[in-house]
């Protein structure tokens, strides 16, 4: 009897400690300044269609201090791969070498997929995302809404929770979202370190978000 | 030749295609001087033939890799409320009329079209009010849609992540500051001593009655990267 009670108590304590740890990792994100120690490695989650266009415009504005750049795309997406390659080749390379890689993982949610099956496929994608993020150990994850970002951000968060490396989660909500956040946005809002929205009505609803006008 | 380009993106919107090729709407377009009508019909079941509209030059296709060229050639773009189509047309600086598919209510894509309409970047109607809108619309009320500023995002992130300015950008800024100081002092001297002889070319564009302080505007401070 007392053993069971002890086990339950230990489990509860572990849960509380875990929650406190997550809270600390997320809260101290803004104090983490990887840029002071040299180049910042970025993991860029590229969706499809409009998402790709938007995120490449954001990448275009970032200086060469953000390198290497690891692009993650869904394995069914050929269009984005071409776009990334032509974008990277058009970038000026001050050091005469462009540092970027393209990684493919299974898509976590097709458009119009049901809730329950997206949970299953997200878990599947997590199996690929964890080794990827643990191997690359990026300083930040940049994403703007495709479902693929959730497992990758979770993997990044886990690195921070385990104390291996703080990974900043930077989320930019799509310009299409004026009044409501996307599903991915709602999931990542509590755990992201920098959460950008592009319309003031969203900033009013989500006070932790950052509003700099339209940025794509 | 004044052209109207109609696009439904990757969806189907037969009601719009039927409506825009109806004789009264074609007449309304003709009355405004449009002579060519290009339709991108997507997955719709209708693909009007070139000779189905006797009064206007008609072209129709389903999909293309890029409709950027069609948008560029158009004098008016009529589109469904899709975010991609709206942004592409506005980004190209074309006047845009969005026709909302009222059978697709609560679609989150409508959010953006509504917002852009309330900021007067586009006109907005439904299929039932299309004829009325085409006859009475005033394209001159539309405000230009300025591109977003990813640079603001980059600057914010640089600061937040503690990324230091590189040496060349510091030098660049110093040069700009020096230029500006010189500019300012020159302006001051010429403007106080004589108003008839502008020393700097960019003073000329200001009206003589304009307050003196207007000349102290900073030169545009945008490093070309």
Coordinates of C-alpha atoms in Angstrom, one line a residue:
Chain A
X1 CA 0.0 0.0 0.0
X2 CA 2.6 2.5 1.0
X3 CA 4.8 1.5 -1.9
X4 CA 1.9 2.3 -4.3
X5 CA 1.3 5.6 -2.6
X6 CA 5.0 6.3 -2.8
X7 CA 5.1 5.5 -6.5
X8 CA 2.1 7.8 -7.2
X9 CA 3.6 10.6 -5.1
X10 CA 6.9 10.2 -7.0
X11 CA 5.1 10.3 -10.3
X12 CA 3.2 13.4 -9.3
X13 CA 6.4 15.0 -8.1
X14 CA 8.1 14.1 -11.4
X15 CA 5.2 15.7 -13.4
X16 CA 5.4 18.9 -11.4
X17 CA 9.1 19.1 -11.8
X18 CA 8.7 18.5 -15.6
X19 CA 6.1 21.3 -15.9
X20 CA 8.3 23.6 -13.9
X21 CA 11.2 22.7 -16.1
X22 CA 9.2 23.4 -19.3
X23 CA 8.1 26.7 -17.8
X24 CA 11.7 27.7 -17.0
X25 CA 13.0 26.7 -20.4
X26 CA 10.3 28.7 -22.2
X27 CA 10.6 31.7 -19.9
X28 CA 14.3 32.1 -20.1
X29 CA 14.4 31.9 -23.9
X30 CA 14.7 35.7 -24.3
X31 CA 17.9 35.7 -22.3
X32 CA 19.5 33.3 -24.6
X33 CA 21.6 35.2 -27.2
X34 CA 23.4 32.8 -29.5
X35 CA 24.4 35.6 -31.8
X36 CA 27.0 36.8 -29.3
X37 CA 29.0 33.7 -29.9
X38 CA 29.3 33.7 -33.6
X39 CA 27.0 32.4 -36.4
X40 CA 23.5 31.2 -35.6
X41 CA 22.5 27.9 -37.1
X42 CA 18.9 27.9 -38.2
X43 CA 16.5 25.0 -38.8
X44 CA 13.9 26.3 -41.3
X45 CA 10.6 24.4 -41.6
X46 CA 9.3 24.9 -45.1
X47 CA 5.7 24.0 -45.9
X48 CA 4.2 24.2 -49.3
X49 CA 2.7 26.8 -51.6
X50 CA 2.1 30.1 -49.8
X51 CA 4.0 29.0 -46.7
X52 CA 7.2 28.5 -48.8
X53 CA 7.0 31.9 -50.4
X54 CA 6.5 33.6 -47.1
X55 CA 9.4 31.8 -45.3
X56 CA 11.8 32.4 -48.2
X57 CA 11.0 36.1 -48.0
X58 CA 11.9 36.0 -44.3
X59 CA 15.1 34.1 -45.0
X60 CA 16.0 36.6 -47.7
X61 CA 16.0 39.4 -45.1
X62 CA 18.4 37.5 -42.7
X63 CA 22.1 38.3 -43.0
X64 CA 24.8 35.7 -43.5
X65 CA 25.3 35.6 -39.7
X66 CA 22.5 33.0 -39.8
X67 CA 24.4 30.0 -41.0
X68 CA 24.4 27.1 -41.6
X69 CA 20.7 26.9 -42.7
X70 CA 19.0 23.6 -42.6
X71 CA 15.7 23.4 -44.5
X72 CA 13.3 20.8 -43.5
X73 CA 10.6 19.9 -46.1
X74 CA 7.9 17.2 -46.4
X75 CA 9.1 14.2 -48.4
X76 CA 6.3 14.6 -50.9
X77 CA 7.2 18.2 -51.8
X78 CA 9.3 18.6 -54.9
X79 CA 8.3 22.2 -55.7
X80 CA 9.7 23.6 -52.4
X81 CA 13.0 21.9 -52.9
X82 CA 13.5 23.6 -56.3
X83 CA 12.5 27.0 -54.8
X84 CA 14.9 26.6 -51.9
X85 CA 17.8 25.7 -54.2
X86 CA 17.2 28.6 -56.6
X87 CA 16.8 30.9 -53.6
X88 CA 20.0 29.8 -52.0
X89 CA 21.9 30.1 -55.3
X90 CA 20.7 33.6 -55.7
X91 CA 22.0 34.7 -52.3
X92 CA 25.2 36.6 -52.3
X93 CA 27.9 34.6 -50.6
X94 CA 30.4 36.8 -48.8
X95 CA 32.6 33.9 -47.9
X96 CA 32.2 32.3 -51.4
X97 CA 30.5 29.3 -49.8
X98 CA 26.8 28.9 -49.1
X99 CA 26.0 26.7 -46.2
X100 CA 22.7 25.0 -46.4
X101 CA 21.2 21.6 -46.3
X102 CA 17.8 20.2 -47.2
X103 CA 16.3 17.4 -45.0
X104 CA 13.2 15.5 -45.7
X105 CA 10.7 14.1 -43.2
X106 CA 7.3 12.6 -43.5
X107 CA 4.5 15.1 -43.7
X108 CA 2.6 15.3 -40.4
X109 CA -0.7 16.6 -41.7
X110 CA -2.1 16.7 -45.2
X111 CA -4.6 19.4 -45.9
X112 CA -8.1 18.5 -44.6
X113 CA -6.8 15.5 -42.6
X114 CA -8.9 14.6 -39.6
X115 CA -7.9 15.4 -36.1
X116 CA -7.2 11.9 -34.8
X117 CA -5.3 10.7 -37.8
X118 CA -3.2 13.9 -37.7
X119 CA -2.2 13.1 -34.1
X120 CA -1.0 9.6 -35.2
X121 CA 0.9 11.0 -38.2
X122 CA 2.4 13.7 -36.0
X123 CA 3.7 11.1 -33.6
X124 CA 5.2 9.2 -36.6
X125 CA 6.9 12.4 -37.8
X126 CA 8.2 12.9 -34.3
X127 CA 10.2 9.7 -34.7
X128 CA 12.1 11.3 -37.5
X129 CA 12.2 14.8 -36.1
X130 CA 13.9 13.8 -32.8
X131 CA 17.1 12.3 -34.3
X132 CA 17.2 15.1 -36.9
X133 CA 17.1 17.9 -34.3
X134 CA 19.3 16.1 -31.9
X135 CA 21.9 15.6 -34.6
X136 CA 21.8 19.2 -36.0
X137 CA 21.4 21.0 -32.6
X138 CA 20.3 24.3 -34.2
X139 CA 20.3 27.5 -32.3
X140 CA 16.8 28.3 -33.5
X141 CA 13.9 26.8 -35.3
X142 CA 12.1 29.1 -37.7
X143 CA 8.6 28.1 -38.8
X144 CA 5.5 29.7 -40.2
X145 CA 2.7 27.3 -39.9
X146 CA 2.8 24.0 -41.8
X147 CA 1.9 21.0 -39.6
X148 CA 5.5 19.7 -39.9
X149 CA 6.7 22.4 -37.5
X150 CA 5.0 20.9 -34.4
X151 CA 7.1 17.7 -34.1
X152 CA 10.3 19.7 -34.9
X153 CA 9.5 22.4 -32.3
X154 CA 8.7 19.7 -29.7
X155 CA 12.1 18.1 -30.5
X156 CA 13.8 21.4 -30.0
X157 CA 11.9 22.0 -26.8
X158 CA 13.0 18.6 -25.6
X159 CA 16.7 19.5 -26.1
X160 CA 16.1 22.5 -23.8
X161 CA 14.2 20.4 -21.2
X162 CA 17.0 17.9 -21.1
X163 CA 19.5 20.7 -20.7
X164 CA 21.5 19.7 -23.7
X165 CA 20.9 22.9 -25.7
X166 CA 18.5 25.8 -25.7
X167 CA 16.8 25.9 -29.1
X168 CA 14.9 29.1 -29.7
X169 CA 11.5 28.6 -31.3
X170 CA 10.6 31.5 -33.7
X171 CA 7.1 31.3 -35.1
X172 CA 5.8 33.7 -37.7
X173 CA 2.0 33.4 -38.3
X174 CA 1.0 33.6 -41.9
X175 CA -0.3 36.9 -43.3
X176 CA -3.6 35.1 -44.1
X177 CA -4.4 35.0 -40.4
X178 CA -6.2 38.2 -39.4
X179 CA -8.6 37.3 -36.7
X180 CA -7.7 33.7 -35.6
X181 CA -4.5 31.8 -35.2
X182 CA -3.9 28.6 -37.3
X183 CA -4.0 25.3 -35.5
X184 CA -0.2 25.1 -35.5
X185 CA -0.1 28.6 -34.2
X186 CA -2.4 27.8 -31.3
X187 CA -0.3 24.8 -30.4
X188 CA 3.0 26.6 -30.6
X189 CA 1.9 29.9 -29.0
X190 CA 2.6 28.8 -25.4
X191 CA 6.0 27.2 -26.1
X192 CA 7.6 29.6 -28.7
X193 CA 10.2 32.1 -27.7
X194 CA 9.3 34.7 -30.3
X195 CA 5.8 34.6 -31.8
X196 CA 5.2 37.0 -34.6
X197 CA 1.8 38.0 -35.9
X198 CA 1.1 40.3 -38.9
X199 CA -2.1 42.0 -38.0
X200 CA -2.8 44.1 -34.9
X201 CA -6.1 42.4 -34.2
X202 CA -4.2 39.2 -33.4
X203 CA -1.7 41.1 -31.3
X204 CA -4.6 42.3 -29.2
X205 CA -5.9 38.8 -28.7
X206 CA -2.5 37.2 -28.0
X207 CA -0.6 39.6 -25.8
X208 CA 2.7 37.6 -25.9
X209 CA 2.9 37.9 -29.6
X210 CA 5.1 40.4 -31.4
X211 CA 3.6 42.7 -34.0
X212 CA 5.9 44.6 -36.4
X213 CA 3.4 45.3 -39.1
X214 CA 3.4 43.1 -42.2
X215 CA 6.7 41.4 -42.5
X216 CA 6.3 39.3 -45.6
Chain B
X1 CA -5.9 46.2 -75.4
X2 CA -7.5 46.6 -72.0
X3 CA -7.6 43.2 -70.4
X4 CA -9.5 41.6 -67.5
X5 CA -8.0 38.6 -65.9
X6 CA -10.3 36.3 -63.8
X7 CA -8.7 33.7 -61.5
X8 CA -10.1 31.1 -59.2
X9 CA -6.8 29.6 -58.0
X10 CA -6.8 25.9 -57.4
X11 CA -10.5 25.8 -56.5
X12 CA -13.6 25.7 -58.6
X13 CA -16.0 28.6 -58.8
X14 CA -18.4 27.9 -61.7
X15 CA -20.8 30.5 -60.6
X16 CA -18.2 33.3 -61.1
X17 CA -17.3 31.9 -64.6
X18 CA -20.9 31.7 -65.6
X19 CA -21.6 35.2 -64.3
X20 CA -18.7 37.0 -65.8
X21 CA -19.4 35.6 -69.2
X22 CA -23.0 36.5 -69.1
X23 CA -24.0 39.1 -71.7
X24 CA -24.9 41.8 -69.2
X25 CA -21.5 41.6 -67.4
X26 CA -19.7 41.4 -70.7
X27 CA -21.6 44.6 -71.7
X28 CA -20.6 46.2 -68.4
X29 CA -17.0 45.4 -69.1
X30 CA -17.2 46.7 -72.7
X31 CA -18.7 49.9 -71.4
X32 CA -15.6 50.4 -69.3
X33 CA -13.3 49.8 -72.3
X34 CA -12.2 46.3 -71.5
X35 CA -11.8 44.3 -74.7
X36 CA -10.1 41.1 -73.7
X37 CA -11.2 38.6 -71.0
X38 CA -8.8 35.9 -69.8
X39 CA -10.3 33.2 -67.5
X40 CA -8.4 30.8 -65.3
X41 CA -11.1 28.3 -64.3
X42 CA -9.2 25.8 -62.1
X43 CA -11.0 22.6 -61.2
X44 CA -14.4 24.0 -62.4
X45 CA -16.6 22.1 -64.7
X46 CA -16.9 25.0 -67.2
X47 CA -14.2 25.8 -69.7
X48 CA -15.8 28.4 -72.0
X49 CA -14.8 28.2 -75.7
X50 CA -13.2 31.2 -77.3
X51 CA -16.3 31.9 -79.5
X52 CA -18.9 31.6 -76.7
X53 CA -18.8 35.4 -76.1
X54 CA -19.3 37.3 -79.3
X55 CA -18.7 40.7 -77.9
X56 CA -15.3 40.3 -76.3
X57 CA -12.1 38.5 -77.0
X58 CA -12.2 35.5 -74.7
X59 CA -9.4 33.1 -73.6
X60 CA -9.8 30.4 -71.0
X61 CA -7.5 27.8 -69.4
X62 CA -7.5 25.6 -66.3
X63 CA -4.0 25.9 -64.7
X64 CA -0.6 27.3 -65.5
X65 CA 2.7 27.0 -63.6
X66 CA 2.6 30.7 -63.0
X67 CA -0.2 33.3 -63.6
X68 CA 2.2 36.1 -62.8
X69 CA 2.4 37.1 -66.5
X70 CA -1.4 37.1 -66.9
X71 CA -1.7 39.3 -63.8
X72 CA 1.0 41.7 -65.2
X73 CA -0.8 42.1 -68.5
X74 CA -4.2 42.7 -66.9
X75 CA -5.7 46.1 -66.3
X76 CA -8.2 44.6 -63.8
X77 CA -8.0 41.3 -61.9
X78 CA -11.1 39.6 -60.7
X79 CA -10.4 36.8 -58.2
X80 CA -11.9 34.5 -55.7
X81 CA -11.1 35.3 -52.0
X82 CA -8.1 33.0 -51.9
X83 CA -5.2 34.6 -50.0
X84 CA -2.6 33.6 -52.6
X85 CA -4.5 35.1 -55.5
X86 CA -5.2 38.3 -53.6
X87 CA -1.6 38.8 -52.5
X88 CA -0.3 38.1 -55.9
X89 CA -2.5 40.6 -57.7
X90 CA -2.0 43.3 -55.1
X91 CA 1.7 42.6 -55.0
X92 CA 1.8 43.3 -58.8
X93 CA 0.0 46.6 -58.2
X94 CA -3.1 45.6 -60.2
X95 CA -6.6 46.8 -59.3
X96 CA -8.4 43.8 -57.7
X97 CA -12.1 42.9 -57.4
X98 CA -12.7 40.0 -55.1
X99 CA -15.9 38.0 -55.7
X100 CA -16.8 36.0 -52.6
X101 CA -18.2 32.6 -53.0
X102 CA -21.1 32.9 -50.5
X103 CA -21.5 29.1 -50.6
X104 CA -18.2 28.8 -48.7
X105 CA -18.9 30.8 -45.6
X106 CA -16.7 30.6 -42.5
X107 CA -13.7 29.9 -44.8
X108 CA -10.7 31.4 -43.0
X109 CA -9.4 32.6 -46.3
X110 CA -12.1 35.2 -46.3
X111 CA -10.5 36.9 -43.3
X112 CA -7.7 38.3 -45.3
X113 CA -9.9 39.5 -48.2
X114 CA -12.2 41.2 -45.7
X115 CA -9.3 42.9 -43.9
X116 CA -7.8 44.1 -47.2
X117 CA -11.2 45.4 -48.3
X118 CA -11.6 47.4 -45.1
X119 CA -8.1 48.9 -45.7
X120 CA -9.4 49.8 -49.2
X121 CA -6.8 47.7 -51.1
X122 CA -9.5 45.9 -53.0
X123 CA -13.1 45.9 -54.0
X124 CA -15.4 43.2 -52.7
X125 CA -18.7 41.7 -53.9
X126 CA -20.6 38.5 -54.4
X127 CA -21.9 36.9 -57.6
X128 CA -25.3 38.5 -57.2
X129 CA -23.9 42.0 -56.9
X130 CA -21.3 41.5 -59.6
X131 CA -23.1 43.4 -62.4
X132 CA -23.9 46.3 -60.2
X133 CA -20.3 46.5 -59.0
X134 CA -18.8 46.3 -62.5
X135 CA -21.0 49.2 -63.6
X136 CA -20.6 51.5 -60.6
X137 CA -17.1 50.6 -59.2
X138 CA -14.5 53.4 -58.8
X139 CA -11.0 52.0 -59.0
X140 CA -9.4 55.3 -58.0
X141 CA -10.5 54.8 -54.4
X142 CA -8.1 51.8 -54.1
X143 CA -5.0 52.3 -51.9
X144 CA -1.7 50.9 -53.1
X145 CA -0.7 47.8 -51.2
X146 CA 2.8 48.3 -49.9
X147 CA 5.0 45.2 -49.6
X148 CA 5.7 43.8 -46.2
X149 CA 9.0 44.7 -44.5
X150 CA 11.0 41.5 -43.7
X151 CA 13.8 43.8 -42.8
X152 CA 11.9 44.7 -39.6
X153 CA 11.8 41.1 -38.7
X154 CA 15.5 40.6 -39.4
X155 CA 16.4 43.7 -37.3
X156 CA 14.3 42.5 -34.4
X157 CA 15.8 39.1 -34.5
X158 CA 19.3 40.4 -34.8
X159 CA 18.8 42.4 -31.7
X160 CA 17.0 39.7 -29.8
X161 CA 19.6 37.1 -30.6
X162 CA 22.5 39.5 -29.9
X163 CA 23.9 39.4 -33.4
X164 CA 26.7 41.9 -33.7
X165 CA 26.9 44.3 -36.6
X166 CA 29.6 43.3 -39.0
X167 CA 32.5 45.7 -39.5
X168 CA 31.5 46.8 -43.0
X169 CA 28.0 47.7 -42.0
X170 CA 29.4 49.9 -39.2
X171 CA 31.6 51.7 -41.7
X172 CA 28.6 52.1 -44.0
X173 CA 26.6 53.7 -41.3
X174 CA 29.4 56.0 -40.4
X175 CA 29.6 57.2 -44.0
X176 CA 25.9 57.8 -44.1
X177 CA 26.0 59.7 -40.9
X178 CA 28.8 61.8 -42.2
X179 CA 26.9 62.5 -45.4
X180 CA 23.9 63.5 -43.5
X181 CA 25.8 65.9 -41.3
X182 CA 27.3 67.6 -44.3
X183 CA 24.0 67.7 -46.0
X184 CA 22.3 69.3 -43.0
X185 CA 24.9 72.0 -42.7
X186 CA 24.9 72.8 -46.4
X187 CA 21.1 73.1 -46.4
X188 CA 21.1 75.4 -43.4
X189 CA 23.6 77.8 -44.9
X190 CA 21.9 78.1 -48.3
X191 CA 18.4 78.4 -47.0
X192 CA 19.1 81.1 -44.5
X193 CA 21.2 83.2 -46.9
X194 CA 19.3 83.0 -50.1
X195 CA 16.1 81.4 -51.2
X196 CA 16.5 81.9 -54.9
X197 CA 19.4 79.6 -55.4
X198 CA 18.9 76.0 -54.3
X199 CA 22.2 74.3 -53.5
X200 CA 21.0 70.8 -53.3
X201 CA 19.0 69.2 -56.1
X202 CA 16.5 67.6 -53.6
X203 CA 15.4 71.0 -52.2
X204 CA 13.9 71.9 -55.6
X205 CA 10.9 69.6 -55.2
X206 CA 9.7 71.4 -52.1
X207 CA 7.4 74.3 -52.6
X208 CA 8.9 77.7 -51.6
X209 CA 6.2 78.2 -49.0
X210 CA 7.1 74.9 -47.3
X211 CA 8.4 75.2 -43.8
X212 CA 12.2 75.2 -43.6
X213 CA 12.2 72.2 -41.3
X214 CA 11.1 70.0 -44.2
X215 CA 14.5 70.2 -45.6
X216 CA 16.0 68.4 -42.7
X217 CA 14.5 65.1 -43.6
X218 CA 17.0 62.3 -43.3
X219 CA 18.1 60.8 -46.5
X220 CA 16.6 57.4 -47.0
X221 CA 18.5 55.1 -44.7
X222 CA 18.3 51.7 -46.3
X223 CA 21.5 49.8 -46.9
X224 CA 21.4 47.9 -50.1
X225 CA 22.2 44.4 -49.3

